[in-house]
Amino acid sequence: MAIPTVSIDRLDELKALLATPKKVVITTHYNPDGDAIGSSLGLSHYLRKKGHLTTVIAPNEYPKFLHWMPGNQEVILYDKSQPVAEQALKHADLIFCLDYNAPDRVKDLAKPLQEAEAPKMLIDHHLQPESFTDFSLHTTQASSTAELVYDFIELMEDTELIDYQMAACLYTGILTDTGSFQHASTTARVHEITADLMRQGLDTFDIYDKIFNTASISRMRFFGHCWSNRMFVNAKVGYAIIEVSIKDQLRFHLQKGDTEGLVNTPLQIDGIQASVLATEQEGYVKLSFRSKGDIDMNTFARQYFNGGGHKNAAGGMEEAPLDKVIEKIKHTLPKYLQS
Ligand code: 5GP
Ligand code: MN
């Protein structure tokens, strides 16, 4: 298999640190997705096998379609179990920061994270990481943080330790962050890693089925409603916006994760190069951006909507009424796309 192209500065120091059993805390970003939870649990299984005591902390709850993952029951949600999470961070020997590039991506968890004295290690693939950790395994070339966790295990010369549990978690991270192996980030190495993970006995259809074929009827009807009544298309410039009000969310009894994937769907329209999902929340609007090819939504999200992410998939937010946010997108995005 191709060797990892990433490296870790002072790897020897890190290896020395992990040479004896340690209390390790693994943190990931707000509104965790398949890669956030998959990479965190995959790393946790690996470190436990190495004899370390691990605690996985997520800032808040994640979609039910990820709850089947091995180790799920051990994830601590910071918004529900603050004291437990804070104790773990305070007494940690090493803290991993997975699938995020800046402390503000963990919301309220940022304070106890930054107050913790333990050395920190970043494993991430988002653009423009802030330097808030002591060690780092980072490249925007990686399809997913799960891929980088595999690289980490390889750099630690431990690939023979990979077992079914680690494989199921890392596979989930890769599967979800590559859009089921569709995105341009799906390199030959991604397939090689995937093949290696599959050899641990993964039933990959079953994993796919649990993640993608567990929608509620109301989610399907909600998608139909959005496509029929809530999608604005500017075919000339080549972008689309789907707007979802709080009323819509109540009408279709939306659960966490029910809007997942919706933002990608307008890209199926011939000629549409950029897509926006604007979801109204109490006091602000959450934004998701997707694009094809060279259109850089990370820069757009940073410039206009307090956000960031990747070139083809970014997010942001705006503290304004939904209609004002839609107006702002219609005002800024065409100019941005045409510049
Ligand atoms: P999604 O649209 O799925 O919420 O997010 C797409 C990508 O953008 C993810 O990689 C996510 O980490 C990133 N992202 C989403 N929201 C924000 C945000 O508010 N700030 C930053 N910096 N990145 C975000
Ligand atoms: Mn990711």
Coordinates of C-alpha atoms and ligand atoms in Angstrom, one line a residue:
M1 CA 0.0 0.0 0.0
A2 CA 1.1 3.6 -0.6
I3 CA 2.8 5.1 2.4
P4 CA 1.1 7.9 4.3
T5 CA 2.2 11.3 3.0
V6 CA 1.6 13.0 6.3
S7 CA 4.0 13.2 9.2
I8 CA 4.1 14.3 12.8
D9 CA 6.7 16.6 14.2
R10 CA 8.4 15.2 17.3
L11 CA 6.8 11.8 16.7
D12 CA 9.5 10.3 19.0
E13 CA 8.3 12.5 21.8
L14 CA 4.7 11.5 21.3
K15 CA 5.7 7.8 21.1
A16 CA 7.6 8.2 24.4
L17 CA 4.5 9.8 26.0
L18 CA 2.3 6.9 24.8
A19 CA 4.9 4.3 25.8
T20 CA 3.3 3.9 29.3
P21 CA -0.5 3.8 30.2
K22 CA -1.9 7.3 30.1
K23 CA -5.3 9.0 30.7
V24 CA -6.3 10.2 27.3
V25 CA -9.2 12.4 26.4
I26 CA -10.5 12.6 22.8
T27 CA -12.6 15.6 21.8
T28 CA -14.4 16.4 18.6
H29 CA -16.5 19.2 17.1
Y30 CA -20.0 20.6 17.8
N31 CA -22.8 18.8 16.0
P32 CA -20.6 15.8 15.4
D33 CA -20.9 13.9 12.1
G34 CA -19.9 10.4 11.1
D35 CA -16.3 11.3 10.7
A36 CA -16.2 13.2 14.1
I37 CA -17.6 10.2 16.0
G38 CA -16.1 7.5 13.8
S39 CA -12.5 8.9 14.0
S40 CA -12.9 9.6 17.8
L41 CA -14.2 6.1 18.6
G42 CA -11.7 4.4 16.2
L43 CA -8.8 6.2 18.0
S44 CA -10.3 5.4 21.4
H45 CA -10.4 1.6 20.6
Y46 CA -6.8 1.8 19.3
L47 CA -5.5 3.6 22.4
R48 CA -7.4 1.3 24.8
K49 CA -5.8 -1.7 23.0
K50 CA -2.5 0.0 23.7
G51 CA -3.3 0.0 27.4
H52 CA -4.5 3.6 27.8
L53 CA -7.6 4.9 29.6
T54 CA -9.7 6.9 27.2
T55 CA -12.6 9.3 27.4
V56 CA -14.4 10.5 24.3
I57 CA -16.1 13.9 24.7
A58 CA -18.5 15.4 22.1
P59 CA -19.9 18.9 22.7
N60 CA -23.4 17.8 22.0
E61 CA -25.6 15.0 20.7
Y62 CA -25.3 13.5 17.3
P63 CA -27.7 11.7 14.9
K64 CA -29.3 8.4 16.0
F65 CA -28.0 6.7 12.8
L66 CA -24.5 6.8 14.4
H67 CA -25.5 5.3 17.7
W68 CA -24.8 1.7 16.6
M69 CA -21.1 2.3 16.6
P70 CA -18.9 0.2 18.9
G71 CA -18.2 2.4 22.0
N72 CA -21.1 4.8 21.4
Q73 CA -22.4 4.3 24.9
E74 CA -19.2 5.6 26.4
V75 CA -19.2 9.0 24.6
I76 CA -19.7 11.9 27.1
L77 CA -21.9 14.7 25.8
Y78 CA -20.5 18.0 27.3
D79 CA -23.8 19.8 27.3
K80 CA -25.4 17.0 29.4
S81 CA -22.4 15.9 31.6
Q82 CA -20.3 19.0 32.1
P83 CA -18.7 18.0 35.5
V84 CA -17.7 14.5 34.3
A85 CA -16.2 16.0 31.1
E86 CA -14.4 18.8 33.0
Q87 CA -12.8 16.3 35.4
A88 CA -11.6 14.1 32.6
L89 CA -10.0 17.1 30.9
K90 CA -8.4 18.4 34.1
H91 CA -6.8 15.0 34.9
A92 CA -5.8 14.1 31.4
D93 CA -2.2 13.3 30.4
L94 CA -2.9 13.9 26.7
I95 CA -5.8 15.4 24.8
F96 CA -6.7 14.7 21.2
C97 CA -8.6 17.2 19.1
L98 CA -10.2 15.4 16.2
D99 CA -11.9 16.7 13.1
Y100 CA -11.8 20.4 14.0
N101 CA -9.3 23.2 13.3
A102 CA -10.1 25.8 15.9
P103 CA -11.2 25.8 19.6
D104 CA -14.4 27.7 18.7
R105 CA -15.6 24.6 16.8
V106 CA -16.2 22.8 20.2
K107 CA -18.4 25.7 21.5
D108 CA -18.6 25.8 25.3
L109 CA -16.1 22.9 25.6
A110 CA -13.4 25.3 24.4
K111 CA -12.9 26.9 27.9
P112 CA -12.2 23.6 29.8
L113 CA -10.2 22.3 26.9
Q114 CA -7.9 25.3 26.8
E115 CA -7.6 25.4 30.6
A116 CA -6.5 21.8 30.7
E117 CA -2.8 21.5 31.2
A118 CA -2.2 18.3 29.3
P119 CA -0.4 18.4 25.9
K120 CA -2.8 18.4 23.0
M121 CA -2.7 16.7 19.6
L122 CA -4.6 17.7 16.6
I123 CA -5.8 15.2 14.0
D124 CA -7.7 17.1 11.3
H125 CA -8.2 17.8 7.6
H126 CA -10.0 21.2 7.6
L127 CA -8.4 24.2 5.9
Q128 CA -6.5 26.9 7.9
P129 CA -6.0 25.2 11.3
E130 CA -5.3 27.5 14.2
S131 CA -2.2 26.5 16.2
F132 CA -3.7 25.5 19.6
T133 CA -2.1 22.1 20.0
D134 CA 1.3 20.8 20.9
F135 CA 1.3 18.0 18.3
S136 CA -0.4 17.9 14.9
L137 CA -1.3 15.4 12.2
H138 CA -2.9 17.6 9.6
T139 CA -3.5 17.7 5.9
T140 CA -6.3 19.1 3.8
Q141 CA -5.5 16.3 1.3
A142 CA -7.1 13.7 3.6
S143 CA -10.6 12.6 2.8
S144 CA -11.5 12.4 6.5
T145 CA -10.1 12.5 10.0
A146 CA -10.8 8.8 10.1
E147 CA -8.2 8.3 7.3
L148 CA -5.7 10.4 9.3
V149 CA -6.4 8.2 12.4
Y150 CA -5.4 5.2 10.2
D151 CA -2.3 7.2 9.2
F152 CA -1.6 7.8 12.9
I153 CA -1.8 4.1 13.7
E154 CA 0.5 3.4 10.8
L155 CA 3.0 6.1 11.9
M156 CA 2.9 4.4 15.4
E157 CA 3.7 1.2 13.5
D158 CA 0.6 -0.5 14.9
T159 CA -1.5 -1.4 11.9
E160 CA -1.5 -5.0 13.0
L161 CA -3.5 -3.9 16.1
I162 CA -6.5 -2.8 13.9
D163 CA -9.5 -4.9 14.8
Y164 CA -13.2 -5.1 13.9
Q165 CA -14.2 -2.3 16.3
M166 CA -11.6 0.1 15.1
A167 CA -12.3 -0.8 11.5
A168 CA -16.1 -0.3 11.8
C169 CA -15.6 3.2 13.3
L170 CA -12.9 4.3 10.9
Y171 CA -14.8 3.0 7.9
T172 CA -17.8 5.0 9.0
G173 CA -15.8 8.2 9.1
I174 CA -14.4 7.6 5.6
L175 CA -17.8 6.5 4.2
T176 CA -19.6 9.6 5.5
D177 CA -16.9 12.2 4.8
T178 CA -16.3 11.0 1.2
G179 CA -20.1 11.1 0.4
S180 CA -19.9 7.3 0.0
F181 CA -16.6 7.5 -1.9
Q182 CA -17.9 10.1 -4.4
H183 CA -16.0 13.2 -3.4
A184 CA -12.8 14.2 -5.2
S185 CA -10.9 13.5 -1.9
T186 CA -11.5 9.7 -2.5
T187 CA -7.9 8.8 -3.5
A188 CA -6.4 5.4 -4.3
R189 CA -5.0 5.4 -0.8
V190 CA -8.5 5.9 0.6
H191 CA -9.5 2.7 -1.2
E192 CA -6.4 0.9 0.0
I193 CA -7.2 1.8 3.6
T194 CA -10.8 0.9 3.1
A195 CA -9.8 -2.5 1.7
D196 CA -7.5 -3.0 4.8
L197 CA -10.4 -2.1 7.1
M198 CA -12.8 -4.4 5.3
R199 CA -10.4 -7.3 5.9
Q200 CA -11.4 -7.1 9.6
G201 CA -14.7 -8.6 8.6
L202 CA -16.8 -5.5 8.0
D203 CA -20.3 -6.0 6.6
T204 CA -20.1 -2.8 4.6
F205 CA -23.6 -3.1 3.2
D206 CA -24.9 -3.4 6.8
I207 CA -23.0 -0.3 7.8
Y208 CA -24.3 1.6 4.8
D209 CA -27.8 0.4 5.6
K210 CA -27.6 1.6 9.2
I211 CA -26.4 5.0 8.2
F212 CA -28.3 5.8 5.0
N213 CA -31.4 3.6 4.9
T214 CA -32.9 4.4 8.3
A215 CA -34.8 7.6 7.4
S216 CA -38.2 8.3 8.8
I217 CA -41.2 8.7 6.4
S218 CA -41.4 12.4 7.5
R219 CA -37.8 13.0 6.5
M220 CA -38.6 11.7 3.0
R221 CA -41.7 13.9 2.8
F222 CA -39.6 16.8 4.2
F223 CA -37.1 16.5 1.4
G224 CA -39.9 16.4 -1.2
H225 CA -41.4 19.6 0.4
C226 CA -38.0 21.3 0.2
W227 CA -37.5 20.4 -3.4
S228 CA -41.0 21.5 -4.4
N229 CA -41.5 24.5 -2.2
R230 CA -38.3 25.7 -0.5
M231 CA -35.7 25.6 -3.3
F232 CA -34.6 28.7 -5.1
V233 CA -32.6 28.0 -8.3
N234 CA -30.5 30.5 -10.2
A235 CA -29.7 28.4 -13.2
K236 CA -28.0 31.2 -15.0
V237 CA -25.3 31.7 -12.3
G238 CA -25.5 28.0 -11.3
Y239 CA -26.5 27.9 -7.7
A240 CA -29.4 26.9 -5.5
I241 CA -30.6 27.7 -2.0
I242 CA -32.9 25.6 0.2
E243 CA -34.4 27.5 3.1
V244 CA -35.9 25.7 6.1
S245 CA -37.9 27.6 8.7
I246 CA -38.5 26.6 12.3
K247 CA -42.1 26.1 11.2
D248 CA -41.0 23.6 8.5
Q249 CA -39.0 21.7 11.1
L250 CA -42.0 21.5 13.5
R251 CA -44.4 20.5 10.7
F252 CA -42.2 17.6 9.6
H253 CA -41.1 16.6 13.2
L254 CA -37.5 16.9 12.2
Q255 CA -35.0 15.0 14.4
K256 CA -31.3 15.6 14.7
G257 CA -29.7 14.6 11.5
D258 CA -32.8 14.8 9.4
T259 CA -31.5 17.6 7.2
E260 CA -28.2 15.6 6.7
G261 CA -27.5 15.3 3.0
L262 CA -30.1 17.7 1.8
V263 CA -27.6 20.4 0.9
N264 CA -25.9 18.1 -1.6
T265 CA -29.1 17.4 -3.6
P266 CA -29.3 20.5 -5.7
L267 CA -25.8 19.7 -7.1
Q268 CA -27.6 16.8 -8.9
I269 CA -29.2 19.5 -11.1
D270 CA -27.4 19.9 -14.4
G271 CA -25.4 23.2 -14.3
I272 CA -25.7 23.8 -10.6
Q273 CA -22.2 24.3 -9.1
A274 CA -22.9 25.6 -5.7
S275 CA -25.6 24.9 -3.1
V276 CA -26.7 26.4 0.2
L277 CA -28.9 25.1 2.9
A278 CA -30.2 27.8 5.3
T279 CA -31.8 26.3 8.4
E280 CA -33.5 28.7 10.8
Q281 CA -32.6 28.2 14.5
E282 CA -33.7 30.2 17.6
G283 CA -31.9 33.5 17.1
Y284 CA -29.7 32.6 14.2
V285 CA -29.6 30.8 10.8
K286 CA -27.3 27.8 10.3
L287 CA -25.7 27.6 6.9
S288 CA -24.3 24.7 4.9
F289 CA -22.4 25.2 1.7
R290 CA -21.5 22.7 -1.0
S291 CA -19.8 23.1 -4.4
K292 CA -18.2 21.3 -7.2
G293 CA -14.6 21.6 -8.6
D294 CA -12.6 24.7 -7.9
I295 CA -15.4 26.7 -6.3
D296 CA -14.1 27.5 -2.8
M297 CA -16.9 27.6 -0.3
N298 CA -14.5 27.8 2.7
T299 CA -13.4 31.3 1.6
F300 CA -17.0 32.3 1.0
A301 CA -18.2 31.0 4.4
R302 CA -15.3 32.8 6.2
Q303 CA -15.8 36.0 4.3
Y304 CA -19.5 36.4 4.7
F305 CA -20.9 33.9 7.2
N306 CA -18.6 33.5 10.2
G307 CA -17.7 30.0 9.1
G308 CA -15.3 27.8 7.2
G309 CA -14.6 24.2 6.5
H310 CA -13.4 22.6 3.2
K311 CA -13.3 23.9 -0.3
N312 CA -16.3 21.9 -1.4
A313 CA -18.1 21.6 1.9
A314 CA -18.3 24.4 4.4
G315 CA -20.6 25.8 7.1
G316 CA -21.4 29.0 8.9
M317 CA -24.0 31.0 10.7
E318 CA -25.6 34.4 10.8
E319 CA -27.5 36.1 13.6
A320 CA -30.3 37.5 11.5
P321 CA -33.9 36.6 10.4
L322 CA -34.1 33.9 7.8
D323 CA -35.4 36.2 5.0
K324 CA -32.5 38.6 5.6
V325 CA -30.0 35.8 5.4
I326 CA -31.5 34.6 2.1
E327 CA -31.3 38.1 0.8
K328 CA -27.6 38.3 1.8
I329 CA -26.8 35.0 0.1
K330 CA -28.6 36.2 -3.1
H331 CA -26.6 39.4 -2.9
T332 CA -23.1 38.0 -2.2
L333 CA -23.0 34.5 -3.8
P334 CA -23.6 35.3 -7.4
K335 CA -20.9 38.0 -7.3
Y336 CA -18.6 35.6 -5.5
L337 CA -19.2 32.8 -8.1
Q338 CA -18.7 35.2 -11.0
S339 CA -15.6 36.8 -9.7
Ligands
5GP1 P1 -22.0 21.0 7.4 O1 -22.5 21.8 6.3 O2 -22.0 19.5 7.1 O3 -22.5 21.4 8.7 O4 -20.4 21.3 7.5 C1 -19.6 21.2 6.3 C2 -18.2 21.4 6.7 O5 -18.0 22.7 7.2 C3 -17.7 20.5 7.9 O6 -16.4 20.0 7.5 C4 -17.7 21.4 9.1 O7 -16.7 21.0 9.9 C5 -17.5 22.7 8.5 N1 -18.3 23.7 9.3 C6 -19.6 23.6 9.5 N2 -20.1 24.7 10.2 C7 -19.0 25.4 10.5 C8 -18.8 26.7 11.2 O8 -19.7 27.3 11.7 N3 -17.5 27.1 11.2 C9 -16.4 26.5 10.6 N4 -15.2 27.0 10.7 N5 -16.6 25.3 9.9 C10 -17.9 24.8 9.9
MN2 MN -14.2 15.3 8.7

